Coordinates of C-alpha atoms and ligand atoms in Angstrom, one line a residue:
M1 CA 17.5 -65.3 145.1
A2 CA 19.4 -66.4 142.1
V3 CA 21.0 -63.9 139.8
S4 CA 19.6 -64.6 136.4
G5 CA 20.3 -63.7 132.8
G6 CA 16.7 -62.4 132.6
K7 CA 15.5 -64.7 129.9
R8 CA 14.9 -67.6 132.1
L9 CA 11.8 -69.6 131.3
R10 CA 9.8 -70.9 134.2
L11 CA 10.0 -74.6 134.7
G12 CA 6.2 -74.9 134.5
E13 CA 6.2 -73.3 131.0
I14 CA 9.0 -75.6 129.9
L15 CA 7.1 -78.7 131.0
I16 CA 3.9 -77.5 129.3
N17 CA 5.9 -76.8 126.1
A18 CA 7.3 -80.3 126.3
G19 CA 3.7 -81.7 126.7
V20 CA 4.3 -83.5 130.0
L21 CA 2.2 -81.1 132.1
N22 CA -1.1 -79.3 131.6
D23 CA -2.2 -75.9 132.8
E24 CA -4.5 -77.3 135.4
Q25 CA -1.7 -79.4 137.0
L26 CA 0.6 -76.4 137.0
T27 CA -2.0 -74.2 138.8
I28 CA -2.3 -76.9 141.5
G29 CA 1.5 -77.0 141.8
L30 CA 1.9 -73.2 142.0
N31 CA -0.9 -72.9 144.7
K32 CA 0.9 -75.6 146.7
Q33 CA 4.2 -73.8 146.3
K34 CA 2.7 -70.6 147.9
Q35 CA 2.3 -72.7 151.1
T36 CA 5.4 -74.8 151.1
R37 CA 8.0 -72.5 149.4
E38 CA 9.6 -75.6 147.9
P39 CA 11.0 -75.6 144.3
I40 CA 8.2 -76.1 141.8
G41 CA 9.8 -79.1 140.2
E42 CA 10.0 -80.9 143.6
I43 CA 6.3 -80.2 144.2
L44 CA 5.2 -81.4 140.7
V45 CA 7.2 -84.7 141.3
K46 CA 5.6 -85.1 144.8
L47 CA 2.2 -84.6 143.3
G48 CA 3.0 -87.3 140.8
F49 CA 2.4 -85.1 137.8
V50 CA 5.9 -85.5 136.4
T51 CA 9.0 -87.5 137.1
E52 CA 12.6 -86.2 137.7
A53 CA 13.6 -87.8 134.4
Q54 CA 10.8 -86.0 132.5
I55 CA 11.9 -82.7 134.0
R56 CA 15.5 -83.4 132.9
H57 CA 14.4 -84.4 129.5
A58 CA 12.2 -81.2 129.1
L59 CA 15.2 -79.1 130.3
E60 CA 17.4 -80.7 127.6
L61 CA 14.8 -80.0 124.9
Q62 CA 14.3 -76.4 126.1
Y63 CA 18.0 -75.4 126.3
G64 CA 19.4 -77.7 123.7
I65 CA 22.1 -79.0 126.0
K66 CA 22.5 -82.2 128.0
S67 CA 21.2 -82.5 131.5
I68 CA 22.8 -84.2 134.4
S69 CA 21.7 -86.0 137.6
L70 CA 23.6 -85.2 140.8
K71 CA 22.5 -88.4 142.4
S72 CA 25.8 -90.2 141.5
R73 CA 28.9 -89.1 143.4
I74 CA 30.5 -85.8 142.4
A75 CA 34.2 -85.6 143.3
P76 CA 34.6 -82.9 146.0
E77 CA 37.9 -81.7 144.5
I78 CA 36.0 -80.8 141.4
V79 CA 33.1 -79.1 143.2
H80 CA 35.7 -77.0 145.1
I81 CA 37.3 -75.4 142.1
L82 CA 34.6 -72.8 142.7
P83 CA 34.1 -71.0 146.0
E84 CA 30.9 -72.1 147.8
S85 CA 29.6 -68.5 147.7
V86 CA 29.7 -68.5 143.9
I87 CA 28.0 -71.9 143.7
R88 CA 25.1 -70.6 145.9
Q89 CA 24.9 -67.1 144.3
F90 CA 24.7 -68.4 140.7
Q91 CA 23.2 -71.9 141.3
V92 CA 26.0 -73.6 139.4
L93 CA 28.1 -76.6 140.2
P94 CA 31.3 -77.9 138.6
V95 CA 30.8 -81.6 138.1
G96 CA 33.3 -82.8 135.6
I97 CA 36.6 -81.8 134.1
S98 CA 37.1 -82.1 130.4
G99 CA 37.2 -78.6 130.4
V100 CA 34.8 -78.0 133.3
T101 CA 31.4 -79.5 133.0
L102 CA 29.2 -76.9 134.8
A103 CA 25.8 -78.0 136.0
M104 CA 23.5 -75.0 135.8
V105 CA 19.9 -74.5 137.1
D106 CA 19.6 -71.7 134.5
P107 CA 21.9 -72.3 131.5
T108 CA 20.7 -68.9 130.0
N109 CA 22.4 -67.1 132.9
F110 CA 25.2 -65.6 130.8
M111 CA 26.3 -63.4 133.6
A112 CA 27.1 -66.5 135.7
L113 CA 28.8 -68.1 132.7
D114 CA 31.0 -65.0 132.1
D115 CA 31.9 -64.7 135.8
I116 CA 32.9 -68.4 135.9
R117 CA 34.9 -68.2 132.7
M118 CA 36.8 -65.3 134.2
R119 CA 37.5 -67.3 137.3
L120 CA 38.6 -70.4 135.4
K121 CA 40.6 -68.6 132.7
G122 CA 41.7 -70.8 129.8
V123 CA 39.5 -73.7 130.8
N124 CA 36.8 -74.8 128.5
I125 CA 33.4 -74.5 130.3
Q126 CA 30.7 -77.0 129.2
P127 CA 27.3 -76.0 130.6
V128 CA 24.8 -78.8 131.4
V129 CA 21.4 -78.2 132.9
V130 CA 20.3 -79.5 136.3
T131 CA 16.9 -79.4 138.1
E132 CA 16.6 -76.8 140.9
A133 CA 15.4 -79.6 143.3
E134 CA 18.5 -81.7 142.8
F135 CA 20.7 -78.6 143.0
S136 CA 19.2 -77.6 146.4
E137 CA 19.5 -81.1 147.7
F138 CA 23.1 -81.3 146.7
L139 CA 23.8 -78.0 148.5
R140 CA 22.3 -79.4 151.7
N141 CA 24.7 -82.3 151.6
M142 CA 27.7 -80.6 150.1
P143 CA 31.0 -82.0 151.3
K144 CA 32.9 -79.3 153.3
T145 CA 36.5 -79.9 152.5
P146 CA 38.2 -81.4 149.4
E147 CA 40.0 -84.7 149.9
I148 CA 43.8 -84.4 149.9
P149 CA 45.2 -86.5 147.1
R150 CA 47.3 -89.4 148.3
A151 CA 51.0 -88.6 148.3
G152 CA 53.0 -90.1 145.5
S153 CA 50.0 -90.7 143.3
G154 CA 49.2 -87.2 142.3
P155 CA 48.9 -86.1 138.7
L156 CA 51.8 -85.1 136.5
K157 CA 52.1 -81.3 136.1
E158 CA 52.9 -79.8 132.8
E159 CA 56.2 -78.0 132.7
H160 CA 57.4 -75.0 130.9
S161 CA 58.6 -75.9 127.4
R162 CA 61.9 -74.8 126.1
P163 CA 62.0 -71.0 125.9
H164 CA 62.3 -71.0 122.1
S165 CA 59.6 -73.6 121.6
P166 CA 56.7 -72.4 119.6
L167 CA 54.5 -74.5 121.8
A168 CA 54.7 -72.5 125.0
H169 CA 51.6 -71.3 126.8
V170 CA 49.2 -74.2 126.3
P171 CA 46.4 -74.5 128.9
H172 CA 47.5 -76.1 132.1
A173 CA 47.3 -79.9 131.8
T174 CA 47.9 -82.8 134.1
I175 CA 48.4 -86.5 133.5
G176 CA 48.5 -89.4 135.9
G177 CA 51.8 -90.3 137.5
L178 CA 53.6 -93.1 139.3
G179 CA 51.6 -94.7 142.0
G180 CA 52.0 -97.4 144.7
L181 CA 55.4 -98.7 143.8
D182 CA 58.5 -99.4 145.8
E183 CA 60.6 -96.3 145.2
S184 CA 63.7 -97.8 146.8
N185 CA 63.8 -100.5 144.1
P186 CA 65.6 -98.9 141.1
T187 CA 64.7 -101.9 138.8
Q188 CA 61.0 -101.5 139.5
L189 CA 61.1 -97.7 139.4
S190 CA 63.0 -97.6 136.1
A191 CA 60.6 -100.0 134.5
S192 CA 57.6 -97.9 135.8
I193 CA 59.1 -94.8 134.4
L194 CA 59.8 -96.3 131.0
T195 CA 56.3 -97.8 130.9
N196 CA 54.7 -94.5 131.9
A197 CA 56.7 -92.6 129.3
L198 CA 56.0 -95.1 126.5
K199 CA 52.3 -95.4 127.3
R200 CA 52.0 -91.6 126.8
Q201 CA 54.1 -91.7 123.7
A202 CA 56.8 -89.6 125.2
T203 CA 59.9 -89.0 123.1
E204 CA 62.2 -88.1 126.0
I205 CA 62.7 -88.8 129.7
I206 CA 64.8 -86.4 131.7
I207 CA 66.1 -87.2 135.2
E208 CA 67.4 -84.3 137.2
P209 CA 68.9 -84.9 140.7
Q210 CA 68.2 -81.9 142.9
E211 CA 69.0 -81.1 146.5
N212 CA 65.8 -82.4 148.0
E213 CA 64.2 -84.4 145.3
T214 CA 64.6 -86.3 142.1
V215 CA 62.8 -84.6 139.2
V216 CA 61.6 -86.8 136.3
R217 CA 60.1 -85.2 133.2
Y218 CA 58.6 -86.6 130.1
R219 CA 58.6 -84.8 126.7
I220 CA 55.2 -85.5 125.1
D221 CA 54.2 -83.8 121.8
G222 CA 57.1 -81.4 122.3
L223 CA 56.0 -80.3 125.8
L224 CA 57.5 -81.3 129.2
F225 CA 55.4 -83.0 131.8
R226 CA 56.5 -83.6 135.3
E227 CA 56.3 -86.9 137.1
T228 CA 55.3 -87.2 140.7
P229 CA 58.2 -85.9 142.9
L230 CA 60.6 -88.7 143.9
P231 CA 63.0 -88.7 146.9
A232 CA 66.5 -87.3 146.3
K233 CA 68.2 -90.5 147.3
I234 CA 66.9 -92.6 144.5
A235 CA 68.6 -90.6 141.7
Q236 CA 71.9 -92.5 141.9
G237 CA 70.3 -95.9 141.8
L238 CA 68.0 -94.9 138.9
V239 CA 70.7 -93.5 136.7
S240 CA 72.9 -96.5 137.5
R241 CA 70.1 -98.9 136.5
F242 CA 69.8 -97.3 133.1
K243 CA 73.6 -97.4 132.7
V244 CA 73.6 -101.1 133.5
L245 CA 70.9 -101.7 130.8
A246 CA 73.1 -99.8 128.3
D247 CA 76.2 -101.8 129.4
L248 CA 78.1 -98.6 130.5
N249 CA 80.9 -98.5 133.0
L250 CA 79.4 -97.5 136.4
T251 CA 82.7 -96.3 137.8
A252 CA 83.1 -93.6 135.2
G253 CA 80.3 -91.5 136.6
Q254 CA 82.5 -88.4 136.8
L255 CA 82.5 -88.3 133.0
P256 CA 79.7 -87.7 130.5
Q257 CA 78.6 -91.0 129.2
S258 CA 76.3 -92.2 126.4
G259 CA 74.9 -95.5 125.3
V260 CA 71.9 -97.4 124.0
F261 CA 69.7 -100.3 125.1
T262 CA 66.6 -101.9 123.7
Y263 CA 63.5 -102.1 125.8
S264 CA 60.5 -104.3 125.0
F265 CA 57.1 -102.6 125.3
E266 CA 53.8 -104.1 124.2
G267 CA 55.7 -106.6 122.1
R268 CA 57.8 -104.2 120.1
P269 CA 61.5 -103.4 120.7
I270 CA 62.2 -99.8 121.4
K271 CA 65.7 -98.3 121.1
I272 CA 66.5 -96.0 124.0
F273 CA 69.6 -93.7 123.7
I274 CA 70.9 -92.4 127.0
N275 CA 73.2 -89.5 127.8
S276 CA 74.5 -88.7 131.3
V277 CA 76.4 -85.7 132.6
P278 CA 77.7 -85.0 136.1
V279 CA 75.9 -82.0 137.8
N280 CA 76.0 -80.5 141.3
F281 CA 73.7 -83.0 143.0
G282 CA 74.6 -86.2 141.0
Q283 CA 74.1 -87.1 137.4
M284 CA 71.6 -85.7 135.1
M285 CA 70.4 -88.2 132.4
T286 CA 68.4 -87.9 129.2
L287 CA 66.7 -90.9 127.6
R288 CA 65.5 -90.6 124.0
L289 CA 62.9 -93.1 123.1
Y290 CA 62.6 -94.2 119.5
D291 CA 59.3 -95.9 119.5
S292 CA 58.3 -97.0 115.9
V293 CA 54.7 -96.2 116.9
H294 CA 55.6 -92.6 116.2
L295 CA 56.4 -93.5 112.6
N296 CA 52.8 -94.5 111.9
D297 CA 53.5 -97.1 109.4
G298 CA 56.7 -95.2 108.5
T299 CA 55.7 -94.6 104.9
L300 CA 56.3 -91.4 103.1
D301 CA 52.6 -90.8 102.7
S302 CA 51.9 -91.2 106.4
I303 CA 54.4 -88.5 107.2
V304 CA 54.0 -86.1 104.3
L305 CA 50.2 -85.7 104.4
Q306 CA 49.8 -83.1 101.6
P307 CA 49.5 -85.2 98.4
E308 CA 51.2 -82.8 96.0
V309 CA 54.2 -82.3 98.3
A310 CA 54.5 -86.1 98.8
K311 CA 54.4 -86.5 95.0
N312 CA 57.1 -83.9 94.5
L313 CA 59.3 -85.5 97.2
K314 CA 58.8 -89.0 95.6
A315 CA 59.8 -87.7 92.2
M316 CA 62.9 -85.9 93.7
I317 CA 64.3 -89.1 95.4
L318 CA 64.0 -91.0 92.1
K319 CA 66.8 -88.8 90.7
K320 CA 70.0 -90.7 89.9
S321 CA 72.3 -88.3 91.6
G322 CA 72.6 -85.1 93.6
L323 CA 72.4 -83.8 97.1
I324 CA 69.1 -83.5 99.0
L325 CA 69.4 -81.6 102.2
F326 CA 66.7 -82.2 104.9
N327 CA 66.8 -79.2 107.3
G328 CA 65.0 -78.2 110.4
P329 CA 65.5 -77.9 114.2
L330 CA 66.1 -80.9 116.4
G331 CA 63.0 -83.1 116.7
S332 CA 61.5 -82.0 113.5
W333 CA 61.3 -85.5 112.1
K334 CA 64.3 -85.2 109.7
T335 CA 65.6 -88.7 110.4
T336 CA 62.1 -90.1 110.3
L337 CA 61.4 -88.6 106.9
M338 CA 64.8 -89.6 105.5
Y339 CA 64.1 -93.2 106.6
A340 CA 60.7 -93.0 104.9
C341 CA 62.4 -91.9 101.7
L342 CA 64.8 -94.9 101.9
K343 CA 61.9 -97.2 102.5
E344 CA 60.3 -95.8 99.3
L345 CA 63.6 -96.4 97.5
V346 CA 63.9 -100.0 98.8
K347 CA 61.3 -100.8 96.2
T348 CA 63.5 -99.5 93.3
N349 CA 66.3 -102.1 93.6
R350 CA 69.1 -99.6 94.4
T351 CA 71.9 -100.1 96.9
L352 CA 71.1 -98.0 100.0
V353 CA 73.7 -97.3 102.6
T354 CA 73.5 -95.1 105.7
V355 CA 76.4 -93.7 107.7
E356 CA 75.3 -93.1 111.3
V357 CA 76.6 -92.8 114.8
R358 CA 73.7 -94.9 116.0
A359 CA 70.9 -96.3 114.0
A360 CA 67.6 -95.3 115.6
Y361 CA 65.6 -97.7 113.5
D362 CA 66.6 -101.0 111.8
V363 CA 65.2 -101.0 108.3
P364 CA 65.2 -104.1 106.1
G365 CA 66.9 -103.6 102.7
I366 CA 69.3 -100.9 103.9
C367 CA 72.9 -101.3 105.0
Q368 CA 73.6 -99.2 108.0
A369 CA 77.3 -98.4 108.5
M370 CA 78.3 -97.3 112.0
V371 CA 80.6 -94.6 113.1
S372 CA 82.5 -95.2 116.4
D373 CA 85.4 -93.9 118.3
D374 CA 87.7 -96.3 116.5
L375 CA 86.1 -95.7 113.1
P376 CA 85.5 -91.9 112.5
A377 CA 82.9 -90.7 110.1
M378 CA 85.4 -89.8 107.3
A379 CA 86.9 -93.3 107.4
V380 CA 83.5 -94.9 107.2
L381 CA 82.4 -92.6 104.4
D382 CA 85.6 -93.4 102.4
A383 CA 85.0 -97.1 102.8
V384 CA 81.3 -96.8 101.9
V385 CA 82.0 -94.8 98.8
K386 CA 84.3 -97.6 97.5
Q387 CA 81.2 -99.8 97.6
R388 CA 79.7 -97.4 95.0
P389 CA 76.2 -97.3 96.6
D390 CA 73.3 -95.8 94.5
V391 CA 72.0 -93.9 97.5
L392 CA 73.8 -92.7 100.6
M393 CA 72.2 -91.2 103.7
V394 CA 73.9 -89.2 106.4
P395 CA 71.2 -88.3 109.0
N396 CA 73.2 -85.7 110.9
L397 CA 75.6 -83.6 108.9
N398 CA 77.6 -81.1 111.0
D399 CA 81.2 -81.5 110.0
P400 CA 82.3 -79.1 107.2
L401 CA 84.9 -81.7 105.9
I402 CA 82.2 -84.4 105.6
A403 CA 79.8 -81.8 104.0
N404 CA 82.3 -81.0 101.3
Q405 CA 83.0 -84.7 100.7
L406 CA 79.3 -85.3 100.3
V407 CA 79.0 -82.5 97.7
Q408 CA 81.7 -84.3 95.7
I409 CA 80.0 -87.7 96.1
A410 CA 76.7 -86.2 94.9
L411 CA 78.5 -84.6 91.9
S412 CA 80.1 -87.9 91.0
G413 CA 76.7 -89.7 90.4
C414 CA 75.4 -90.8 93.8
L415 CA 72.1 -89.7 95.3
V416 CA 73.0 -88.3 98.8
L417 CA 70.4 -87.6 101.5
A418 CA 71.7 -85.5 104.4
G419 CA 70.1 -84.1 107.5
V420 CA 71.1 -80.6 108.8
N421 CA 70.1 -79.3 112.2
T422 CA 69.2 -75.6 111.5
T423 CA 66.4 -73.2 111.5
Q424 CA 68.3 -70.8 109.3
G425 CA 68.0 -72.6 106.0
V426 CA 70.7 -74.6 104.2
F427 CA 72.4 -71.7 102.4
S428 CA 73.9 -70.0 105.4
E429 CA 75.0 -73.5 106.6
A430 CA 76.5 -74.7 103.3
I431 CA 78.0 -71.6 102.0
D432 CA 79.0 -69.6 105.1
R433 CA 79.9 -72.5 107.5
W434 CA 80.9 -75.4 105.3
K435 CA 82.5 -73.0 102.8
V436 CA 81.2 -74.9 99.8
P437 CA 81.6 -72.5 96.8
P438 CA 78.1 -71.3 95.8
R439 CA 78.3 -72.5 92.2
T440 CA 79.5 -76.0 93.3
F441 CA 76.8 -76.2 95.9
A442 CA 74.1 -75.2 93.4
N443 CA 75.3 -77.8 90.8
A444 CA 75.4 -80.6 93.4
L445 CA 72.0 -79.7 94.9
A446 CA 69.0 -81.8 93.8
G447 CA 66.6 -80.4 96.3
I448 CA 65.9 -78.9 99.7
V449 CA 63.4 -80.3 102.2
T450 CA 62.6 -78.1 105.1
Q451 CA 60.7 -79.4 108.1
R452 CA 58.9 -78.3 111.3
V453 CA 56.4 -80.1 113.5
T454 CA 53.2 -78.9 115.0
R455 CA 50.7 -80.4 117.4
K456 CA 47.9 -82.4 115.9
L457 CA 44.3 -81.6 117.0
C458 CA 42.7 -84.4 119.1
S459 CA 39.5 -85.9 117.7
C460 CA 37.6 -83.7 120.3
K461 CA 38.1 -80.8 117.9
V462 CA 35.0 -78.8 116.9
A463 CA 34.4 -77.2 113.5
F464 CA 34.0 -73.4 113.5
Q465 CA 33.7 -70.4 111.2
P466 CA 36.7 -68.1 111.6
D467 CA 36.5 -64.3 111.1
T468 CA 36.3 -62.9 107.5
Q469 CA 39.9 -61.7 107.6
T470 CA 41.2 -65.2 108.3
L471 CA 38.9 -66.7 105.7
E472 CA 40.2 -64.2 103.2
Y473 CA 43.7 -65.3 104.0
F474 CA 42.9 -68.9 103.4
R475 CA 41.1 -68.0 100.2
T476 CA 44.1 -66.2 98.8
L477 CA 46.1 -69.4 99.4
N478 CA 43.3 -71.4 97.6
R479 CA 42.8 -73.4 100.7
T480 CA 39.2 -73.9 101.7
G481 CA 38.0 -76.6 104.0
T482 CA 36.7 -77.0 107.5
I483 CA 38.7 -75.2 110.2
Y484 CA 38.6 -76.7 113.7
R485 CA 39.2 -75.2 117.1
P486 CA 40.8 -77.0 120.0
V487 CA 38.5 -78.3 122.8
G488 CA 40.0 -80.8 125.2
C489 CA 38.8 -84.2 126.5
P490 CA 40.1 -87.0 128.8
A491 CA 41.8 -88.7 125.9
C492 CA 44.1 -85.7 125.3
N493 CA 44.5 -84.8 129.0
D494 CA 42.5 -81.7 128.2
T495 CA 45.4 -80.3 126.0
A496 CA 43.1 -80.6 122.9
Y497 CA 46.0 -82.0 121.0
H498 CA 47.2 -85.6 120.4
G499 CA 50.4 -86.4 118.7
Q500 CA 52.2 -84.3 116.2
V501 CA 52.1 -83.6 112.5
G502 CA 54.9 -82.5 110.2
I503 CA 55.1 -79.3 108.1
M504 CA 57.2 -79.9 105.0
E505 CA 58.5 -77.8 102.2
V506 CA 60.0 -79.6 99.2
I507 CA 61.9 -77.5 96.7
A508 CA 63.2 -79.4 93.7
C509 CA 66.1 -77.8 92.0
N510 CA 65.9 -76.9 88.3
P511 CA 68.3 -74.8 86.2
Q512 CA 66.6 -71.5 87.2
I513 CA 66.7 -72.3 90.9
R514 CA 70.4 -73.4 90.6
E515 CA 71.2 -70.1 88.9
L516 CA 69.5 -68.2 91.8
I517 CA 71.3 -70.3 94.4
A518 CA 74.7 -69.7 92.7
K519 CA 74.0 -66.0 92.9
G520 CA 73.1 -66.2 96.6
I521 CA 69.3 -65.9 96.8
S522 CA 67.8 -65.7 100.3
K523 CA 65.8 -68.5 101.9
A524 CA 62.6 -66.3 102.0
R525 CA 63.0 -65.3 98.3
L526 CA 63.6 -68.9 97.3
A527 CA 60.3 -69.9 99.0
L528 CA 58.4 -67.2 97.2
F529 CA 60.0 -68.1 93.9
A530 CA 59.3 -71.8 94.3
R531 CA 55.7 -70.9 95.0
Q532 CA 55.5 -69.1 91.6
M533 CA 56.8 -72.3 90.1
G534 CA 54.0 -74.3 91.7
M535 CA 55.8 -75.6 94.8
M536 CA 54.3 -75.2 98.2
P537 CA 56.3 -73.1 100.8
L538 CA 56.3 -74.1 104.5
Y539 CA 53.7 -71.5 105.5
D540 CA 51.3 -72.7 102.7
Y541 CA 51.7 -76.3 103.9
A542 CA 51.0 -75.2 107.5
S543 CA 47.8 -73.4 106.2
W544 CA 46.8 -76.5 104.4
L545 CA 47.1 -78.4 107.6
V546 CA 44.7 -76.0 109.2
A547 CA 42.3 -76.0 106.3
S548 CA 42.3 -79.8 106.3
G549 CA 41.5 -80.0 110.0
H550 CA 44.9 -81.5 111.2
T551 CA 45.9 -78.6 113.4
S552 CA 44.4 -75.3 114.6
L553 CA 44.9 -71.6 113.8
E554 CA 46.5 -71.2 117.2
E555 CA 49.2 -73.8 116.4
L556 CA 49.7 -72.2 113.0
S557 CA 50.4 -68.9 114.6
K558 CA 52.9 -70.5 116.9
A559 CA 54.7 -72.6 114.3
D560 CA 57.9 -71.2 113.1
V561 CA 57.0 -71.1 109.4
F562 CA 56.5 -67.5 108.5
E563 CA 59.4 -65.8 106.8
T564 CA 59.6 -62.1 106.1
A565 CA 58.3 -62.9 102.7
A566 CA 59.9 -60.7 100.1
E567 CA 57.5 -58.5 98.2
G568 CA 57.7 -58.1 94.4
V569 CA 60.4 -60.6 93.5
C570 CA 61.3 -60.9 89.9
P571 CA 60.6 -64.5 88.8
T572 CA 63.5 -64.4 86.3
C573 CA 66.4 -63.2 88.5
G574 CA 65.0 -63.5 92.0
Q575 CA 66.0 -60.0 92.8
N576 CA 63.5 -57.5 94.2
E577 CA 62.0 -55.1 91.7
A578 CA 64.4 -52.2 92.6
Q579 CA 67.4 -54.3 91.8
C580 CA 66.1 -56.3 88.9
K581 CA 67.5 -55.3 85.5
C582 CA 65.7 -58.0 83.4
N583 CA 63.3 -55.6 81.6
K584 CA 65.3 -52.4 81.8
Ligands
LIG601 ZN1 40.7 -84.5 123.1
LIG602 ZN1 64.7 -59.7 87.1

């Protein structure tokens, strides 16, 4: 006896409702059932009153969900994600994973749905309806044991993300791994790993030699995924192969090494930066992949999606001089956005020069000056300044001497774009660490661009109505639109997300803001003050991304965009009301 939600309509009624069966035929069928005890659907088909297809169609109409036929092969490993006792008790059958597609004889059996949602926590359950006859037949022939996946061809397992990552705790996801290749051949293996990574738009490959295996991980959309385990003995050959590609000295393995090579994938050249470091079981290696496919078309509008913010940034980079600081944690697209700004400036007929350790992307119309062991950054900078460029870009600023030099260059009439790796905002960096006098810093500053990235919802997203409190929050921000929730599909490996999207805050300096900076305003207060002047703080931008369907409320809550926003800040002096003396 099946446990039911109680509201189950009898199949006969459903078929009569659908107009494919009449009362008389149903009576004949029911009388026959009293003798044979077979499911009514099976009897009606045998009597020739209806077809299996008609029954399925009627079930679809009745329940408003899709039906499924169990005649085609159902993978045993999917069936067996539920114990057989549960399958029999509730008359349900897992048949597909994109979430789990759950075939149900009675899709109104909410008790069954609840029970199964508990068992498969965090998995999206998609009910479909199935005829009782097919269900019974399937049970009679149900495969007993799941197949054991072939060794070396198993799926990739998602790994923990970095502890501080806002993207931890996403539903478990797997992606396909290496399969059927000669693991003892480093050339073939390295090519397979690169192809695997680039196909999945990974930004990083990490090779870790361990005692009994070689672990290869890919960073995709900020999360780590694990490749099929590889034998321990291949690590050395694999690391050496990448070093050969980067033209590094193989005999210097006892030292950390770094280098770069270009790899051709789907007809485009991809720069790959490698770093190796000796560890207890060999050498650990990180490969950073700079695939221009991540740049979309690399234009400013394709990166800064919010039109107002994009407009403000475009206006800011048209200034003749001043320092624009791009700040955010590693991997928050600072370099990408700075390059997009330069591309925008290429159109303006100004001389553009970058000072970089390694150029990740080659951009036409820009001179890229390289720092090396023989030519330190300060020497390159001095030489570049003598060329009197209109715009100077330093993607990674971490040396206080260089920082002070850039402030002077900005004050002397050059537009300087500089990237700073920090989550603490630029004030603590510039004033506390670089020791730039606050007044000098404020005078040099043309603007501050703060960045984070968050995951982008896959197109399998579904619109939904959030609770009133959430809606109220969006209304106060003046952001109304359609909000979507994550779902999961094969295209996104059931992670519900595909790619990433930037969260940007653009604060253009004006005399008032300069005054506040010179007096030492906090980052949170500046954001609030900028909002009062019509600029969009980081958290407003993130909310806009949700209200425009780019990301989800879940991602918004994980994104590192919320400051302890200061209450009651005076718009004139930026002090809180207790300290403000403007009107007293
Ligand atoms: Zn999807
Ligand atoms: Zn005041």
